[in-house]
XYZ file of C-alpha atoms in Angstrom:
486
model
C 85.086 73.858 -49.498
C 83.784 74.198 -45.916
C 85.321 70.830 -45.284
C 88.640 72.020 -46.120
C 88.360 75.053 -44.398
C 87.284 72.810 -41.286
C 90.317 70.800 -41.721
C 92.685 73.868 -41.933
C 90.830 75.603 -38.862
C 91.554 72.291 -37.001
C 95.622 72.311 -38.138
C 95.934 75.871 -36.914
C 94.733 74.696 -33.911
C 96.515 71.924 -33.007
C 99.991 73.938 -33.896
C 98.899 76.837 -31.912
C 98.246 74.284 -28.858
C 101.875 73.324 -29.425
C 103.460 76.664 -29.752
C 101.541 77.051 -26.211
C 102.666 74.354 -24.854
C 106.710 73.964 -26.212
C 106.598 77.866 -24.142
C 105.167 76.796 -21.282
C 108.041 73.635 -21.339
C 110.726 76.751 -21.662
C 109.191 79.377 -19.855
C 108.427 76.937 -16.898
C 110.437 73.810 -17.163
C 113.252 74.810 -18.928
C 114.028 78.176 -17.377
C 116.340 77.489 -14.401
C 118.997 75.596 -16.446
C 118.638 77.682 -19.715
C 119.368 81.027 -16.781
C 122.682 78.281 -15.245
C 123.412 77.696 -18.932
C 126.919 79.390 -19.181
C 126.378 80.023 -22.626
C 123.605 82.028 -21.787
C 124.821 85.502 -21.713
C 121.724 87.281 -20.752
C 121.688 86.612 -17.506
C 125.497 88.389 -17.111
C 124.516 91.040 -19.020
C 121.645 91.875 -16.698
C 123.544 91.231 -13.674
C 126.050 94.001 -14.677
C 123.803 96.653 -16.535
C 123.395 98.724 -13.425
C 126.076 99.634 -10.868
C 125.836 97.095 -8.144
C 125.359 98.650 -4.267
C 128.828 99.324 -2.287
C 130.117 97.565 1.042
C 131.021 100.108 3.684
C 133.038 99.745 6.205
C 132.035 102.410 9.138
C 132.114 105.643 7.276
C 134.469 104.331 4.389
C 133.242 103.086 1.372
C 134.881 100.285 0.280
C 133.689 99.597 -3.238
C 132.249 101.571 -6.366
C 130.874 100.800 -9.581
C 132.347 102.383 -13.157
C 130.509 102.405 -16.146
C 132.187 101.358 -18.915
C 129.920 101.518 -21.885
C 130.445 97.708 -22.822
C 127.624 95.027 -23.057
C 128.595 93.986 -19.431
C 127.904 97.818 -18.809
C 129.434 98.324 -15.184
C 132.540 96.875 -13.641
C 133.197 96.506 -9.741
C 135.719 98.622 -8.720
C 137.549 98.965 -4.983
C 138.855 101.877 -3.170
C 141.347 100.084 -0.960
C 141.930 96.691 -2.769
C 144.663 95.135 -1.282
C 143.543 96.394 2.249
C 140.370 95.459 2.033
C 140.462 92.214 -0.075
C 140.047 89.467 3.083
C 136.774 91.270 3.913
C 135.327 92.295 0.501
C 136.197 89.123 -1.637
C 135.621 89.769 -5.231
C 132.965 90.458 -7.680
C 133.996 89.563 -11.142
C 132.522 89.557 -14.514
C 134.346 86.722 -15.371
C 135.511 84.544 -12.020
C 131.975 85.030 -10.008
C 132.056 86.158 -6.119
C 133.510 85.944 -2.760
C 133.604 86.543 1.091
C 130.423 89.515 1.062
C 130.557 90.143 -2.292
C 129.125 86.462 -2.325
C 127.050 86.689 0.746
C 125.731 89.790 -0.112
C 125.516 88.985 -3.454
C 121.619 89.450 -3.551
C 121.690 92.654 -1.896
C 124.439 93.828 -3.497
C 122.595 93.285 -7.003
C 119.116 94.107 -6.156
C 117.547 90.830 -6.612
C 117.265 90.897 -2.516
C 113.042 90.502 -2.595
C 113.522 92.146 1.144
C 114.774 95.379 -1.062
C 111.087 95.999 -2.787
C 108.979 98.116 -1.284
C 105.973 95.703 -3.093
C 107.409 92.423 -3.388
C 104.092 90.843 -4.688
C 104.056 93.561 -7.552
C 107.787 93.286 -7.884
C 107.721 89.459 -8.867
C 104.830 90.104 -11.074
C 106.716 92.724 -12.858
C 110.120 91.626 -12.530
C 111.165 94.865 -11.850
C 114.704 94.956 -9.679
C 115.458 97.062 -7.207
C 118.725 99.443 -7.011
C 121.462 97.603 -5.435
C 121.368 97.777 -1.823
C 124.288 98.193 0.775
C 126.431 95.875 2.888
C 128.063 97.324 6.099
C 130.639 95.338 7.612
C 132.333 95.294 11.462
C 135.569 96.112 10.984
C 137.038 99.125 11.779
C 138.649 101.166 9.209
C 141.476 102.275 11.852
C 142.297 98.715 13.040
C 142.489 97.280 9.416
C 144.445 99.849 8.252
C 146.714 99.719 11.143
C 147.493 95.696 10.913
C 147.583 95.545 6.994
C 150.584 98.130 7.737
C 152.162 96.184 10.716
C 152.433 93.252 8.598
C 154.090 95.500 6.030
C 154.182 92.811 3.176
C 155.470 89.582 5.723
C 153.531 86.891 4.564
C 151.046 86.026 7.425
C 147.557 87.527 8.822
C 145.738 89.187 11.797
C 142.257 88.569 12.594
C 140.777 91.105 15.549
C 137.374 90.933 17.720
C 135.424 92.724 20.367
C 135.092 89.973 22.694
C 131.896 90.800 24.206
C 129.716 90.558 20.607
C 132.304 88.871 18.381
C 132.237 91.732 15.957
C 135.374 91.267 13.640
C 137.215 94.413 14.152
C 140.190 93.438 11.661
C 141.195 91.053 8.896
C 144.422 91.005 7.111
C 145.683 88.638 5.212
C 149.235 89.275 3.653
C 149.931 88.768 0.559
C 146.871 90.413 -0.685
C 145.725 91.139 -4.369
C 143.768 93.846 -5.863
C 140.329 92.531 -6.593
C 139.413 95.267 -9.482
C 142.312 93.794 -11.269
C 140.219 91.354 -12.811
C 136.557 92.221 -12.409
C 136.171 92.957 -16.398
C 135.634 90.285 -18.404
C 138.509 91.336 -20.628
C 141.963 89.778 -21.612
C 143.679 92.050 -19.402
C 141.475 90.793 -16.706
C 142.039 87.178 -17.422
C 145.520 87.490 -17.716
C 145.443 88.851 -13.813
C 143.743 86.293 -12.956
C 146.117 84.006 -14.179
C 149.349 85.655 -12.628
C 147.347 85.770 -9.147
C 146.178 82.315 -9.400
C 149.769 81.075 -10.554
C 151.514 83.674 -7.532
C 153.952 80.819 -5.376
C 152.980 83.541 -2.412
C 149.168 82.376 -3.223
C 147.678 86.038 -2.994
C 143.901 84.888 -3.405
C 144.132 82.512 0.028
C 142.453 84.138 2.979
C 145.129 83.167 5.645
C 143.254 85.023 8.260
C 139.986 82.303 7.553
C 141.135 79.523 5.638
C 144.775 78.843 6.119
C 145.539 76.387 9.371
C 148.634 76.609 11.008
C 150.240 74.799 13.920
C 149.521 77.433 16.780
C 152.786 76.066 18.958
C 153.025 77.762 22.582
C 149.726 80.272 21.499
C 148.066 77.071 22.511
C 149.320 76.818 25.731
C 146.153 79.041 26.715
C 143.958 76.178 26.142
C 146.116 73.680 28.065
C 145.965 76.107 30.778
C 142.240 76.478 30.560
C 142.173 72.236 30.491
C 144.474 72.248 33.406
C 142.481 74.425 35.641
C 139.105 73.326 34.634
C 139.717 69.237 34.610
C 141.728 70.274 38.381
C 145.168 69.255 38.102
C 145.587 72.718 38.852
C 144.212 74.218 41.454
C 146.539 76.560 42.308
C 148.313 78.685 39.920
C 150.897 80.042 42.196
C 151.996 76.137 43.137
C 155.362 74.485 42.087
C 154.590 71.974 39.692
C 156.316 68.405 39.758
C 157.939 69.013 36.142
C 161.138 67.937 35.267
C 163.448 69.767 32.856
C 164.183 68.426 30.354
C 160.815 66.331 30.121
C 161.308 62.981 28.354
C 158.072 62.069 26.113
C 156.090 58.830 27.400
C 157.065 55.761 25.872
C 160.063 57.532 23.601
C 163.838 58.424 24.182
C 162.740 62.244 23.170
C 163.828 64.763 25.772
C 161.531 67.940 25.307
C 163.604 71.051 26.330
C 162.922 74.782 26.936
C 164.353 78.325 25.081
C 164.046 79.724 29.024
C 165.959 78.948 31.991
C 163.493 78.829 35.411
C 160.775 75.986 34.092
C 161.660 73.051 36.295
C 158.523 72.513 38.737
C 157.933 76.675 37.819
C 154.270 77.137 38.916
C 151.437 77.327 35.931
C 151.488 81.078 35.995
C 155.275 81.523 35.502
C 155.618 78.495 33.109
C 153.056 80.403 30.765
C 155.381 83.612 31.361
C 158.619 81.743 30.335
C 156.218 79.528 27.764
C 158.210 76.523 29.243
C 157.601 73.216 26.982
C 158.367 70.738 29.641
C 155.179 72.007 32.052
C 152.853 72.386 29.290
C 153.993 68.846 27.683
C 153.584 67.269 30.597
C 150.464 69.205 32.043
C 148.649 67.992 28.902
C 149.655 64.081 29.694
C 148.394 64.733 33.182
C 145.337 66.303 32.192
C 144.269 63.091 29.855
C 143.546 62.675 25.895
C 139.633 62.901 26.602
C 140.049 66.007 28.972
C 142.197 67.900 26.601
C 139.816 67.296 23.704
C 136.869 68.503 25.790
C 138.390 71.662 26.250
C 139.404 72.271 22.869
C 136.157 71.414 21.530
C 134.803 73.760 23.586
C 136.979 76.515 22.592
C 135.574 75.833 19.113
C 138.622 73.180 17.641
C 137.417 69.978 16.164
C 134.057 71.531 14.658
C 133.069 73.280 11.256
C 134.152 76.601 11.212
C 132.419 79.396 12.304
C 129.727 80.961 9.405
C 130.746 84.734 9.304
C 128.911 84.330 7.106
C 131.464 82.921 4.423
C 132.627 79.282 5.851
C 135.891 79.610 8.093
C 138.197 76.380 7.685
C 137.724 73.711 11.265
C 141.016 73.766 13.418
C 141.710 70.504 14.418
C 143.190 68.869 18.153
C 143.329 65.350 17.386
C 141.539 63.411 19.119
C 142.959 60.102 18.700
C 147.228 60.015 20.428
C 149.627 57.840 22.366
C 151.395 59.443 25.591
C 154.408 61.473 23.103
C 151.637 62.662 20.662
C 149.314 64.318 23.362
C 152.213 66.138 25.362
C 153.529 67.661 21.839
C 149.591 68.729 20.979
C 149.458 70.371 24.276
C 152.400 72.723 23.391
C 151.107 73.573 20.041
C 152.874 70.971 17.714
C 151.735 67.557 16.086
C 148.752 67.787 14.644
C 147.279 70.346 16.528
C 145.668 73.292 13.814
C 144.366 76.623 13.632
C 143.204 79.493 11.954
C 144.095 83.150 12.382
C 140.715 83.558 13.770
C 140.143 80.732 15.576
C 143.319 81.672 17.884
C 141.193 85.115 17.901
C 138.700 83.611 19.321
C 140.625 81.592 22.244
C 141.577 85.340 23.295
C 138.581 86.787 22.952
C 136.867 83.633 25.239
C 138.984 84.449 28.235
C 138.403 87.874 28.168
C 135.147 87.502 28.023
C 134.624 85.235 31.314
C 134.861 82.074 29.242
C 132.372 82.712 26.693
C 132.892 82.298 23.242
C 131.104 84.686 21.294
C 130.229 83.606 17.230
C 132.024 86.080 14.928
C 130.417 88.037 12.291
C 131.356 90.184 9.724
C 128.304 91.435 8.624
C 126.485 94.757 10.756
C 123.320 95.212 8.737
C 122.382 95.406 5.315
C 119.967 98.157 3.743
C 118.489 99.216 0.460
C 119.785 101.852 -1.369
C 118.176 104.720 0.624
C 120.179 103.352 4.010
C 116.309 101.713 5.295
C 117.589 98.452 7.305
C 116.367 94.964 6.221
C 118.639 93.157 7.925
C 120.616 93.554 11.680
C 123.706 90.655 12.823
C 122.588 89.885 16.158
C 125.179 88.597 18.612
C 124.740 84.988 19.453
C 127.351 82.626 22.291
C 128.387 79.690 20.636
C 130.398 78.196 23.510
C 130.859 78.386 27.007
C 134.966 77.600 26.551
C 135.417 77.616 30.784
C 133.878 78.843 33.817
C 134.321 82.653 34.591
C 136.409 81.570 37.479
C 139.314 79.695 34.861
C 138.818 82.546 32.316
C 139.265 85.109 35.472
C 142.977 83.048 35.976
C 143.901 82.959 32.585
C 143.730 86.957 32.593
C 145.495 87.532 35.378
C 147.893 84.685 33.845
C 148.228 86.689 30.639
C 148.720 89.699 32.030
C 152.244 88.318 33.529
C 153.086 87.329 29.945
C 153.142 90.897 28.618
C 154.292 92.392 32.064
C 156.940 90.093 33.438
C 157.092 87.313 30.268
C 157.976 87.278 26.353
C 155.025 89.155 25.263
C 156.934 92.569 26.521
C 156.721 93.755 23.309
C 152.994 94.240 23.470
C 152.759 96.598 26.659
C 151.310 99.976 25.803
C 151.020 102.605 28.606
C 147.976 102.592 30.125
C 146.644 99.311 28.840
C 146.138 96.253 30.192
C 146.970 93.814 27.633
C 147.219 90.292 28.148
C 148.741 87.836 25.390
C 150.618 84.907 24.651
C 153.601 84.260 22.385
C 154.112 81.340 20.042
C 156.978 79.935 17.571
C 155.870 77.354 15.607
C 157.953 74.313 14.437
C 156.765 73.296 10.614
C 157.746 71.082 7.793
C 160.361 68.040 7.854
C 162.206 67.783 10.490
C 160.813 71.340 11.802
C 163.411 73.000 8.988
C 160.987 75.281 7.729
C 161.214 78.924 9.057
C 159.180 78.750 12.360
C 155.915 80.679 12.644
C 155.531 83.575 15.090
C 152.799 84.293 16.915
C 150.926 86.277 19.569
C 147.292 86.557 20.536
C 146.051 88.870 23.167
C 143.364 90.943 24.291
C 143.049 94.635 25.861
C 141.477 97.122 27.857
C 142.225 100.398 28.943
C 143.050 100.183 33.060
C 140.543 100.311 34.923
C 137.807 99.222 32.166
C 135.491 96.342 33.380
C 135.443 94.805 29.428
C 138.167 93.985 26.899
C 136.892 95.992 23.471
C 139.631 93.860 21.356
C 141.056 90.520 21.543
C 143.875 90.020 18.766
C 145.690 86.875 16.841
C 148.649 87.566 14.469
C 150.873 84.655 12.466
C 153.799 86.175 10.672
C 155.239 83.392 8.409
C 158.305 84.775 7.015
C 159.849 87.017 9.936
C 162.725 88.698 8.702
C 164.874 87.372 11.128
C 168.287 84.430 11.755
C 165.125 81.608 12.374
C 167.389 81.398 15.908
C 165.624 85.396 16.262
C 162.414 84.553 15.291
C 159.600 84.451 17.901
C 156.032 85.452 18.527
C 157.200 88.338 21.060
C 159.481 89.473 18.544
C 157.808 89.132 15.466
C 153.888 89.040 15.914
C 153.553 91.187 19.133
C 154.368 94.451 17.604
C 151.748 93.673 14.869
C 148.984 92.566 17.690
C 150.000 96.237 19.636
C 149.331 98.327 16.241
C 145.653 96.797 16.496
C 145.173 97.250 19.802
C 145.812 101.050 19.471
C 144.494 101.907 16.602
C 141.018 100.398 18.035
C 141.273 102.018 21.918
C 141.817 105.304 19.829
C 138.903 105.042 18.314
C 139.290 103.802 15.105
């Protein structure tokens, strides 16, 4: 009898040991991709049984919570979708997170561990904090103001303070209304489906990730190459430039929409945005010089972190003679975002400095205590303070005596630069207008905005359409909406 009780004692033993150890093997080994499993619904419900902390943007609140009584108890909701989509992203039950609902995600949540006031006792207890809050830079007033510029055109605006590289504004047009799918129910999936199926692709962030050729907006960075690698010295100088200009090594005669641009000096070619100078100013200047000064504006590199990942703009760096003079007016291969034209503003009114964008301020727990501050930080130095101190004087002449009229605002200084892109085969689809600038009030010793706008579908005989016309107007919206005080 005691034997068998022995024996028995023993068996319970041994399958105890096992129990023990098959939940270690799930507790510890297994945990990670049983939590990834996306069968697993315990992890979603979780995530969404408590309302998740709001973005802000200055004083407005840009997001809420809604409880809806369902297993995935609370569903994201926005208070200015459409306006606010390029900044906010989405947070969906169903199609996961972007732009700072995805890098704010932890926050956001209240799985952040900088949001327990104990994090040692909070692991042990796996207690979660309430969902903290994400503030980002742009200004309500300025987003507001170039989401209604645009008025619907397909195209975007991306704004910065120049000095921090604060994003004051980003538009992208068409937008979508991210609540319209953050359920997890057929009516959300079936949004989902008409967005992602939308020809006028509503869900791409043209202000971030969409490239376009920058045509004469580019001339900036010719100028800056010009000046810097001294082929100019003197702005005021005729320069030896024929008009028409025939592309090395081809038949091609490159022409101009103005009349004035044979030998015009550097200043009133970028007035007139004459082809011929800037074609051939970019030959002059050299394939290796040319790429050295668009690198350093921030071209040919991964995009900025902001913190979601911005899409590169590209200056090839490989061209014969033909190839190099069309890349220095814009055209060929030459690419850009919204932002990264931004950017090329914002670096010469800032004495040549390029400045890293950010769209993040701070992030705090749910009481408004701070765990995290965006610093400032200089990525580049695009050109010496003397070269960016040209350029503004430069731009200046485009808004006061050039094609970028349509941007003067009493008591401004604003200094831009039109563009009309060519695009598609045979340049027959409807050229791209643009205009980037930045402004101060007179007087001021800093620029508080630099601007970029791309309007793809001007409404407009594609003879009409330019960047003076059609994106300058947009650019001077954001400029006064942020010197009011927006």
């Amino acid at each position: 009898m005691i034997r068998c009780v022995r024996h028995v004692t023993v068996f319970c033993a041994l399958l105890l040991a096992a129990l023990l150890v098959n939940a270690d093997r799930v507790q510890f080994v297994q945990a990670p991709s049983l939590a990834r499993n996306p069968a697993n619904r315990r992890s979603l419900i979780v995530r969404w049984d408590r309302p998740r902390g709001d973005i802000y943007a200055g004083p407005e609140r840009l997001t809420g919570s809604r409880d809806t009584g369902g297993r995935l108890r609370y569903r994201r909701t926005y208070t200015a979708g459409p306006r606010y989509a390029p900044v906010t992203g989405y947070a969906s039950q169903t199609f996961g997170t972007t732009l700072l609902e995805n890098a704010g995600d932890a926050v956001l949540s209240g799985t952040d561990p900088r949001l327990a006031p104990v994090p040692l006792w909070q692991a042990v207890t796996r207690a979660q904090a309430p969902g903290g809050r994400v503030r980002a830079t742009v200004s309500p007033a300025a987003q507001k103001a170039a989401f209604d510029a645009l008025g619907g055109r397909t195209g975007a605006v991306a704004a910065l303070e120049p000095a921090t590289g604060r994003i004051l504004a980003l538009v992208s047009s068409p937008s979508y209304d991210p609540g319209s799918f953050a359920g997890a129910g057929p009516a959300d999936v079936a949004a989902w489906r008409r967005l992602t199926a939308d020809p006028g692709r509503p869900l791409l962030n043209r202000a971030i990730r969409q490239t376009y050729p920058p045509g004469s907006a580019f001339k900036v960075v010719t100028a800056a190459a010009a000046l810097e690698s001294g082929k100019v010295t003197d702005p005021e100088a005729a320069t030896d430039s024929p008009d028409p200009y025939q592309l090395p090594g081809t038949t091609t005669r490159l022409a101009n929409e103005a009349d004035g641009c044979a030998d015009a000096s550097l200043r009133r070619a970028l007035e007139l945005s004459c082809n011929t100078v800037f074609a051939k100013l970019g030959v002059d200047v050299g394939l290796p010089a040319m790429v050295r000064t668009a690198e350093s504006f921030g071209f040919d590199a991964a995009g900025p972190a902001i913190p979601s990942r911005v899409t590169g703009s590209v200056f090839d760096t490989a061209m014969d003679g033909a190839q190099l003079a069309l890349s220095s007016v814009g055209q060929y291969d030459t690419r850009a975002t919204p932002l990264q034209m931004a950017m090329v503003a914002a670096a010469v009114a800032n004495g040549g400095v390029v400045m890293a964008p950010y769209l993040i301020d701070q992030e705090t727990d749910a009481h408004g205590s701070v765990v995290a501050v965006t610093r400032p930080t200089v990525l580049h130095r695009a050109m010496s303070a003397r070269t960016a101190g040209l350029l503004q004087r430069m731009m200046l002449g485009v808004v006061t005596d050039g094609t970028g009229g349509n941007a003067a605002i009493p008591g401004v200084e604003v200094g831009g630069k039109t563009g009309t892109a060519q695009h598609g085969v045979g340049n027959t689809g409807t050229p791209y207008a643009w205009f980037i600038c930045w402004a101060r009030p007179k007087g001021a010793s800093a620029a508080p905005v630099a601007v970029a706008v791309v309007v793809e579908d001007a409404a407009a005989d594609r003879a009409d359409i330019s960047g003076g016309g059609n994106a300058a107007p947009v650019a001077k919206a954001v400029i006064s909406a942020v010197l009011g005080g927006g």
